[in-house]
CSV table of C-alpha atoms in Angstrom, one decimal:
chain,number,residue,atom,x,y,z
A,1,MET,CA,16.0,25.8,-18.7
A,2,LYS,CA,19.2,25.1,-16.8
A,3,ILE,CA,19.4,24.5,-13.0
A,4,SER,CA,22.7,24.8,-11.2
A,5,GLN,CA,24.3,22.3,-8.8
A,6,ASP,CA,24.0,25.0,-6.0
A,7,GLU,CA,20.3,25.2,-6.6
A,8,ILE,CA,20.0,21.4,-6.5
A,9,LYS,CA,21.9,21.3,-3.2
A,10,LYS,CA,19.6,24.0,-1.8
A,11,ILE,CA,16.5,22.1,-2.9
A,12,ALA,CA,17.8,18.9,-1.5
A,13,PHE,CA,18.6,20.6,1.8
A,14,LEU,CA,15.1,22.1,2.0
A,15,SER,CA,13.5,18.7,1.0
A,16,ARG,CA,15.7,16.8,3.5
A,17,LEU,CA,17.1,14.7,0.7
A,18,GLU,CA,20.6,13.3,0.4
A,19,VAL,CA,22.1,14.0,-3.0
A,20,LYS,CA,25.5,12.4,-3.5
A,21,GLU,CA,28.1,14.2,-5.6
A,22,ASN,CA,28.4,11.3,-8.1
A,23,ASN,CA,24.7,11.6,-8.9
A,24,MET,CA,24.7,15.4,-9.2
A,25,ALA,CA,25.3,15.5,-13.0
A,26,ASN,CA,22.4,13.0,-13.6
A,27,ILE,CA,20.0,14.9,-11.3
A,28,GLU,CA,21.1,18.2,-12.9
A,29,LYS,CA,20.2,16.9,-16.4
A,30,GLU,CA,16.9,15.4,-15.3
A,31,LEU,CA,15.7,18.5,-13.4
A,32,SER,CA,16.8,20.7,-16.3
A,33,ASP,CA,14.7,18.5,-18.7
A,34,ILE,CA,11.7,18.8,-16.4
A,35,LEU,CA,12.0,22.6,-16.2
A,36,THR,CA,12.3,22.8,-20.0
A,37,TYR,CA,9.2,20.8,-20.4
A,38,VAL,CA,7.3,22.9,-17.9
A,39,ALA,CA,8.4,26.0,-19.8
A,40,GLU,CA,7.1,24.5,-23.0
A,41,LEU,CA,3.7,23.9,-21.3
A,42,ASN,CA,3.6,27.5,-20.2
A,43,GLU,CA,3.8,28.6,-23.8
A,44,LEU,CA,0.5,26.9,-24.7
A,45,ASP,CA,-2.6,28.9,-25.4
A,46,LEU,CA,-5.1,27.6,-22.8
A,47,ASN,CA,-7.8,30.2,-23.4
A,48,GLY,CA,-11.2,28.5,-23.2
A,49,VAL,CA,-9.8,25.4,-21.5
A,50,GLU,CA,-11.5,24.8,-18.2
A,51,PRO,CA,-9.4,23.8,-15.2
A,52,MET,CA,-9.8,20.2,-14.1
A,53,ALA,CA,-8.8,18.2,-11.1
A,54,HIS,CA,-8.6,14.8,-12.9
A,55,ALA,CA,-7.9,13.8,-16.5
A,56,VAL,CA,-10.9,11.4,-16.5
A,57,PRO,CA,-14.3,11.8,-14.8
A,58,LEU,CA,-14.5,10.2,-11.4
A,59,HIS,CA,-17.7,8.7,-10.0
A,60,ASN,CA,-18.5,7.9,-6.4
A,61,VAL,CA,-18.3,4.1,-5.9
A,62,PHE,CA,-19.8,4.0,-2.4
A,63,ARG,CA,-22.6,1.6,-1.9
A,64,GLU,CA,-25.8,2.4,-0.1
A,65,ASP,CA,-25.8,1.8,3.7
A,66,GLU,CA,-27.7,-1.3,4.5
A,67,GLU,CA,-28.8,-2.2,8.0
A,68,LYS,CA,-27.8,-5.8,8.9
A,69,ALA,CA,-28.1,-7.9,12.0
A,70,SER,CA,-25.0,-7.6,14.1
A,71,LEU,CA,-23.0,-10.3,15.9
A,72,ALA,CA,-24.8,-11.5,19.1
A,73,HIS,CA,-23.3,-10.0,22.2
A,74,ASP,CA,-22.5,-13.4,23.8
A,75,LEU,CA,-21.0,-14.7,20.6
A,76,ALA,CA,-18.7,-11.7,20.3
A,77,LEU,CA,-17.4,-12.2,23.8
A,78,SER,CA,-17.1,-15.9,23.4
A,79,ASN,CA,-13.5,-15.7,22.0
A,80,ALA,CA,-12.4,-12.9,24.4
A,81,PRO,CA,-9.5,-14.0,26.6
A,82,GLU,CA,-11.2,-12.1,29.5
A,83,ALA,CA,-14.6,-10.5,29.8
A,84,GLU,CA,-16.1,-8.6,32.7
A,85,ASP,CA,-19.7,-7.2,33.1
A,86,GLY,CA,-20.5,-7.9,29.5
A,87,TYR,CA,-17.4,-6.1,28.1
A,88,PHE,CA,-14.0,-7.1,26.8
A,89,LYS,CA,-11.4,-6.9,29.6
A,90,VAL,CA,-8.1,-5.6,28.5
A,91,PRO,CA,-4.9,-4.6,30.4
A,92,ARG,CA,-4.8,-1.1,31.8
A,93,VAL,CA,-2.6,1.1,29.6
A,94,VAL,CA,-3.2,4.5,31.3
A,95,GLN,CA,-1.2,5.2,34.4
A,96,GLU,CA,-2.6,7.2,37.2
């Protein structure tokens, strides 16, 4: 399947990609090869083949949640540059 340089320019424009004229012939060949391959795939008989999201099965790798003791409040604030009323004190970033 052949793609024209005008089509490449339109796709590049819509994709917000810069395609230089000296690369146009190479891009034209590569995109044409890709489209030819996709056309070949469309000719395959896929009756009885179930759609899949991944080529290999995926398993959840999350671990179980475990309750653990947290850092002591005083220890957490011990390295704070400033603390006030038991909280970290930070510069105000919201203007009134």
